[in-house]
Each structure stands twice: as C-alpha cells, then as structure tokens.
Amino acid sequence: MPSLSRRFVLKSLASGVALASNHLVFSSAARTMPTQKTTDTFVVHNDLPWALETRRSQFGFSPITPASHFFVRNNLPMPSESETSVGDDWVFEVSGCERDGQLTLAELKRMKTHVVASVLQCSGNGRDFFPHDPSGSQWSVGAAGCALWTGVSVADIFERFGGVKAGMSYLTATGGETLPEGIDKETVVVERSVPLEKGLEDCLLVWEMNGAPLSAVHGGPIRLVVPGYFGVNNVKWVRQLAATQTESTAKIQQSGYRFRPEGESGGPQHPSMWRMPVKSWLNGPGADSTPVLAGPNTLYGVAFSGERGISAVELSADNGQTWQPAELVGPDLGPNAWRTFQLSTTIPVGEHQFVSRATDAMGDRQPRAAEPNHRGYGHNGWEDHALTGGSCVGVTRAAATSARGDPVCSHCCNPRGVPQCCLVRSGNRR
Amino acid sequence: LSDQAIAGKQLFLQQAQPGCGVCHSLADANAGGVVGPNLNTLAPNLDQVRSAIAQGVGAMPAYGAQLSANEIEALATYVVEATR
C-alpha cells in the first residue's frame, strides 16, 4: 500500500496526545466499576452518572460485543439497587391504548418473544473529533456496541391493551431514574419519543442482553430497544410505555439531542437524533498505541447503518486517494447489527494510517467529513476515524515470546534509525 | 478563592435556578447533589465548566439564558478554583 503523507502522521500524533491527556484525567474511576467491567477495558469519562467508553483496542472480531466490553452512557444516576433487583416483579405502565394498565416483567416473559441484533451508539460518539470542542463526554469511537437483545415487541404489548387509540403518532418511553427534589421534572427526566410507526414496526422491551439477564447498568430489568436508532432513544429502566399524540415535552426530547448548527439552541425545529447514518472504523491492529509487527497483517473493524445494513467496506492507506475492498466476515445478524470487515495486507515498517469507508444497502456512502453541529453529534466522517500507529520489526530478545510462541513487542523504538520492537518502554507508559 | 470565584460561589449557592447543588456535589459549597457528576471528582477545566453552564450537557439544562457572560465566567472560575 502507498506510504503515508507527513501531514496525516502529524495529525494523528496530535490526536494521540489529546487522547492521552483525556485518559490521564480519567485514569481511574472514583467509584467501583460496574460488575464485569474494568478500567483496562474502558476510558472512564465519568463515574456519576456512568460514562464508560470501550477502548478501541478492546473491540473484538465477533459481531457481538460482550457486556463486559459494552460502553455505558447514563444520563442520570441509576435507580437504586433495591428497585432494579426486583427482577420479574418490575412493573411498568402502559397508556395510549384502548385500555390503560400495567405489566410486570414476569407477565412480559409469557408473551411471544423476539431476539434482535442491534447496535447501540451514543449520539456523541466521535465528539472528540470535532474541532469546535463541543461540551459533553469526549467520546472517540468506543461509545458503541452491538448486542443480541431478547424481548417482546411494543406492538404486541399495545395490542394486549386493545391496540393504540386513534390519533396517536409517537411511542414515548419514560425511564425509572430517581429524580431530584427541587427541580422541574421535565428538565431532567429521561423520556424519549420516536415515531409510532417505528415503534410498532420493530421496537422491543428487552430483558436479556447476549443471552444473559440485562444488568442494571445497561437498563435492567427492562429497557427499550429501538433498532437502528441512536442510544438515547433506547430508554433504560422503563416505567412508562405510551402511545402519544405528540413528542414528549421533556427537555431531553424538545431541545436536547437535536442536530443543529453551531451556536444555535436546540428546539423542535431541529432534527431529533433518531436513525444512525452509515459509519465504520478500524479497530486494529495497532489501536491505542499497541505496536504492530511489520509484515503480513489483517486489518479489521466494524461497519453499520441503522435499519439498512452494510453492502461494502473499503480501506485506504493513502487517506482516500486509493481504496481496496474489504471482506465482510462473520454472520450477518441483520440490518441493525454491525458487520466486521477485514483486509489482509502487508504493513511496512514505520508510521501508518489506515481509514475505512462503508456503503450501506441503500447506497449511502460514509462521507469524508462529518457535518459540523453544535453538540458534536452523529460523527461518521471516515477521515477523522483513521487508525494510526507504528509498525516495527523483530524483537530485541529472541527469548521474548508469548505463551503461544508469538513474538512479544511492548512498543516500537528507534535506536538505530530503523523502528524495532522493544520490550521495555523507557519512562512512564500510559 | 479569587474575588471572581467568590462572586461565582454566590451564584452557585443562590442565584442559578435550579441550584447547582441540587444535582452536583461540591465540598467547598457544602453541596451534596448526586444527580450530576461530583465536581470534586470530575475536577473540570475552565472551558468545560463554561461550556456546560452556557450550553448544558446531557440532562443538565443550559444556563445561558439566565446568566450573563460575566456571571458564567465567575461561576466557572469558582468551580475550577474550588476543585483544585
């Protein structure tokens, strides 16, 4: 593959410095990490409410992200353990149907069940790449994951209560977070609306994630899954499920999560963060400054497009001047899942930068640059998502091998003018 | 605290509505809210606080319409100085 331009190497190095400083600030959580999750796997942007970003190097090759590696973005602190630990006794209200009522999780589990694979991605994933420094967690690529969700369709739930009343246009779900006293509920409540047509088409109330009970940190006992839509719509700890005439009047719906120009306040006139556009990025090898042995390697990453699925992914080593087709691998889990892609190639010694560009099943191709917007939402530009790093040759000690017999390389160094794999990094290693 | 931060402390304690301490913990202000981030833990920089106050972040409302630019600067300065 062609060599890299100096400009992009310098840009990537600058980006790495920014990331490094971010990691230093949030190098450890002040609170105990949620069950199964460790700080080795995540960048801790915030510990109350949790904002945990999966490190790029921690994404696997499988199209499913395990719960231990799945990002967390909570808008408010979770409900108390005494509330979320009730399991099958969890109760939620249903309204906007011919009959209003309530259901427990136990009753839900006796209804017809579906399993769907769907990507969850925070609206602000990629915010770190926007040059205008929008406020909020500075997510890079890791505020996203793909899981199998088990639950009951919203359409079946509404049908159980006689079907949706005439004149309803939205599915509105309300989270069960405890709200503070002394503050207008509408200001902070997590309540989101999506078009009712979407809600009745494929939305689910789920209680399993990848075959295991949905953990509290991911919204258990029950959360909404809106396949193909940005994470905020997938309301956790659902206490109310309603068909409504209008969108929720909560701030998070009316003015929050609205795609608008820089400097403008959000409002109903701006598009809501609903369907996720086509996007891809590379996860390896070499993410998070891990060294790459020069020579034959397999580049890999993920691609998705809400409700559409992926038809092709291309890779480039010269920042988009030339492209090579990547191979889609693993099972196709449907239009809302992500696909892993790979390309075997030879990586020369030195600094490198690779980019990926996905095309979805309707022909939409990932753009080079994201559309600037005030809050730094929806970044899907391929250029900013470049995978950068260094590759080197050999090992300094022949005996240095892993348990599998593979060469061990802790970092690339440059003692004699040629990048070599070295075993001990001088100075502090992040 | 600097004079600007002292002025910001008054905003934190009394003027901003809803009050900052409803959601945030900040030892210097004897505030114990647990809805938003613990500011002592977060130890945000000036740009981050200024931006969060003016624009809002996630569930946090924007205060740009109720506080002047000088007040936002004072409040941000207070949060930064009180968490260093």
PDB file of N, CA, C and O in Angstrom, chain A residues 311-337:
ATOM      1  N   SER A 311     -23.412  -2.961   2.698  1.00  0.00           N
ATOM      2  CA  SER A 311     -23.183  -3.711   1.459  1.00  0.00           C
ATOM      3  C   SER A 311     -21.699  -3.811   1.127  1.00  0.00           C
ATOM      4  O   SER A 311     -21.284  -4.765   0.462  1.00  0.00           O
ATOM      5  N   ALA A 312     -20.890  -2.841   1.541  1.00  0.00           N
ATOM      6  CA  ALA A 312     -19.464  -2.875   1.198  1.00  0.00           C
ATOM      7  C   ALA A 312     -18.658  -1.987   2.134  1.00  0.00           C
ATOM      8  O   ALA A 312     -19.173  -1.000   2.671  1.00  0.00           O
ATOM      9  N   VAL A 313     -17.400  -2.375   2.318  1.00  0.00           N
ATOM     10  CA  VAL A 313     -16.447  -1.546   3.068  1.00  0.00           C
ATOM     11  C   VAL A 313     -15.146  -1.517   2.269  1.00  0.00           C
ATOM     12  O   VAL A 313     -14.717  -2.539   1.723  1.00  0.00           O
ATOM     13  N   GLU A 314     -14.541  -0.351   2.190  1.00  0.00           N
ATOM     14  CA  GLU A 314     -13.248  -0.189   1.504  1.00  0.00           C
ATOM     15  C   GLU A 314     -12.238   0.374   2.501  1.00  0.00           C
ATOM     16  O   GLU A 314     -12.605   1.100   3.422  1.00  0.00           O
ATOM     17  N   LEU A 315     -10.982   0.052   2.260  1.00  0.00           N
ATOM     18  CA  LEU A 315      -9.904   0.564   3.106  1.00  0.00           C
ATOM     19  C   LEU A 315      -8.907   1.339   2.259  1.00  0.00           C
ATOM     20  O   LEU A 315      -8.710   1.040   1.074  1.00  0.00           O
ATOM     21  N   SER A 316      -8.276   2.299   2.890  1.00  0.00           N
ATOM     22  CA  SER A 316      -7.270   3.103   2.194  1.00  0.00           C
ATOM     23  C   SER A 316      -6.086   3.355   3.124  1.00  0.00           C
ATOM     24  O   SER A 316      -6.266   3.591   4.316  1.00  0.00           O
ATOM     25  N   ALA A 317      -4.895   3.315   2.535  1.00  0.00           N
ATOM     26  CA  ALA A 317      -3.679   3.638   3.281  1.00  0.00           C
ATOM     27  C   ALA A 317      -3.116   4.984   2.852  1.00  0.00           C
ATOM     28  O   ALA A 317      -2.060   5.395   3.334  1.00  0.00           O
ATOM     29  N   ASP A 318      -3.786   5.662   1.940  1.00  0.00           N
ATOM     30  CA  ASP A 318      -3.283   6.957   1.472  1.00  0.00           C
ATOM     31  C   ASP A 318      -4.348   8.035   1.631  1.00  0.00           C
ATOM     32  O   ASP A 318      -4.470   8.927   0.808  1.00  0.00           O
ATOM     33  N   ASN A 319      -5.108   7.910   2.710  1.00  0.00           N
ATOM     34  CA  ASN A 319      -6.133   8.892   3.043  1.00  0.00           C
ATOM     35  C   ASN A 319      -7.135   9.118   1.913  1.00  0.00           C
ATOM     36  O   ASN A 319      -7.508  10.246   1.608  1.00  0.00           O
ATOM     37  N   GLY A 320      -7.548   8.040   1.316  1.00  0.00           N
ATOM     38  CA  GLY A 320      -8.647   8.115   0.384  1.00  0.00           C
ATOM     39  C   GLY A 320      -8.279   8.330  -1.071  1.00  0.00           C
ATOM     40  O   GLY A 320      -9.166   8.444  -1.925  1.00  0.00           O
ATOM     41  N   GLN A 321      -6.991   8.380  -1.383  1.00  0.00           N
ATOM     42  CA  GLN A 321      -6.630   8.506  -2.797  1.00  0.00           C
ATOM     43  C   GLN A 321      -6.918   7.210  -3.552  1.00  0.00           C
ATOM     44  O   GLN A 321      -7.363   7.223  -4.690  1.00  0.00           O
ATOM     45  N   THR A 322      -6.620   6.090  -2.912  1.00  0.00           N
ATOM     46  CA  THR A 322      -6.939   4.782  -3.499  1.00  0.00           C
ATOM     47  C   THR A 322      -7.621   3.930  -2.431  1.00  0.00           C
ATOM     48  O   THR A 322      -7.351   4.076  -1.238  1.00  0.00           O
ATOM     49  N   TRP A 323      -8.494   3.043  -2.872  1.00  0.00           N
ATOM     50  CA  TRP A 323      -9.260   2.196  -1.945  1.00  0.00           C
ATOM     51  C   TRP A 323      -9.151   0.733  -2.355  1.00  0.00           C
ATOM     52  O   TRP A 323      -9.057   0.425  -3.548  1.00  0.00           O
ATOM     53  N   GLN A 324      -9.165  -0.139  -1.382  1.00  0.00           N
ATOM     54  CA  GLN A 324      -9.223  -1.575  -1.639  1.00  0.00           C
ATOM     55  C   GLN A 324     -10.450  -2.148  -0.935  1.00  0.00           C
ATOM     56  O   GLN A 324     -10.742  -1.765   0.200  1.00  0.00           O
ATOM     57  N   PRO A 325     -11.149  -3.074  -1.594  1.00  0.00           N
ATOM     58  CA  PRO A 325     -12.333  -3.647  -0.937  1.00  0.00           C
ATOM     59  C   PRO A 325     -11.950  -4.535   0.232  1.00  0.00           C
ATOM     60  O   PRO A 325     -10.999  -5.310   0.153  1.00  0.00           O
ATOM     61  N   ALA A 326     -12.686  -4.401   1.320  1.00  0.00           N
ATOM     62  CA  ALA A 326     -12.509  -5.292   2.462  1.00  0.00           C
ATOM     63  C   ALA A 326     -13.526  -6.419   2.365  1.00  0.00           C
ATOM     64  O   ALA A 326     -14.525  -6.324   1.641  1.00  0.00           O
ATOM     65  N   GLU A 327     -13.257  -7.479   3.102  1.00  0.00           N
ATOM     66  CA  GLU A 327     -14.162  -8.633   3.131  1.00  0.00           C
ATOM     67  C   GLU A 327     -15.058  -8.525   4.366  1.00  0.00           C
ATOM     68  O   GLU A 327     -14.569  -8.273   5.477  1.00  0.00           O
ATOM     69  N   LEU A 328     -16.370  -8.681   4.161  1.00  0.00           N
ATOM     70  CA  LEU A 328     -17.283  -8.741   5.299  1.00  0.00           C
ATOM     71  C   LEU A 328     -17.217 -10.148   5.867  1.00  0.00           C
ATOM     72  O   LEU A 328     -17.323 -11.131   5.122  1.00  0.00           O
ATOM     73  N   VAL A 329     -17.038 -10.264   7.159  1.00  0.00           N
ATOM     74  CA  VAL A 329     -16.835 -11.585   7.759  1.00  0.00           C
ATOM     75  C   VAL A 329     -17.854 -11.825   8.877  1.00  0.00           C
ATOM     76  O   VAL A 329     -18.498 -10.898   9.365  1.00  0.00           O
ATOM     77  N   GLY A 330     -17.953 -13.065   9.259  1.00  0.00           N
ATOM     78  CA  GLY A 330     -18.857 -13.440  10.335  1.00  0.00           C
ATOM     79  C   GLY A 330     -20.300 -13.442   9.874  1.00  0.00           C
ATOM     80  O   GLY A 330     -20.604 -13.074   8.733  1.00  0.00           O
ATOM     81  N   PRO A 331     -21.203 -13.862  10.754  1.00  0.00           N
ATOM     82  CA  PRO A 331     -22.608 -13.923  10.378  1.00  0.00           C
ATOM     83  C   PRO A 331     -23.211 -12.538  10.205  1.00  0.00           C
ATOM     84  O   PRO A 331     -22.841 -11.604  10.913  1.00  0.00           O
ATOM     85  N   ASP A 332     -24.123 -12.437   9.243  1.00  0.00           N
ATOM     86  CA  ASP A 332     -24.893 -11.207   9.077  1.00  0.00           C
ATOM     87  C   ASP A 332     -26.083 -11.288  10.031  1.00  0.00           C
ATOM     88  O   ASP A 332     -26.994 -12.096   9.832  1.00  0.00           O
ATOM     89  N   LEU A 333     -26.082 -10.460  11.041  1.00  0.00           N
ATOM     90  CA  LEU A 333     -27.111 -10.538  12.076  1.00  0.00           C
ATOM     91  C   LEU A 333     -28.265  -9.572  11.825  1.00  0.00           C
ATOM     92  O   LEU A 333     -29.055  -9.315  12.728  1.00  0.00           O
ATOM     93  N   GLY A 334     -28.340  -9.051  10.605  1.00  0.00           N
ATOM     94  CA  GLY A 334     -29.482  -8.214  10.268  1.00  0.00           C
ATOM     95  C   GLY A 334     -29.126  -6.769  10.024  1.00  0.00           C
ATOM     96  O   GLY A 334     -27.987  -6.338  10.232  1.00  0.00           O
ATOM     97  N   PRO A 335     -30.126  -5.996   9.592  1.00  0.00           N
ATOM     98  CA  PRO A 335     -29.864  -4.617   9.139  1.00  0.00           C
ATOM     99  C   PRO A 335     -29.492  -3.647  10.247  1.00  0.00           C
ATOM    100  O   PRO A 335     -29.041  -2.546   9.946  1.00  0.00           O
ATOM    101  N   ASN A 336     -29.686  -4.037  11.496  1.00  0.00           N
ATOM    102  CA  ASN A 336     -29.352  -3.124  12.595  1.00  0.00           C
ATOM    103  C   ASN A 336     -28.108  -3.547  13.367  1.00  0.00           C
ATOM    104  O   ASN A 336     -27.738  -2.886  14.339  1.00  0.00           O
ATOM    105  N   ALA A 337     -27.505  -4.659  12.956  1.00  0.00           N
ATOM    106  CA  ALA A 337     -26.274  -5.119  13.593  1.00  0.00           C
ATOM    107  C   ALA A 337     -25.087  -4.494  12.887  1.00  0.00           C
ATOM    108  O   ALA A 337     -25.222  -3.890  11.822  1.00  0.00           O
TER     109      ALA A 337
END
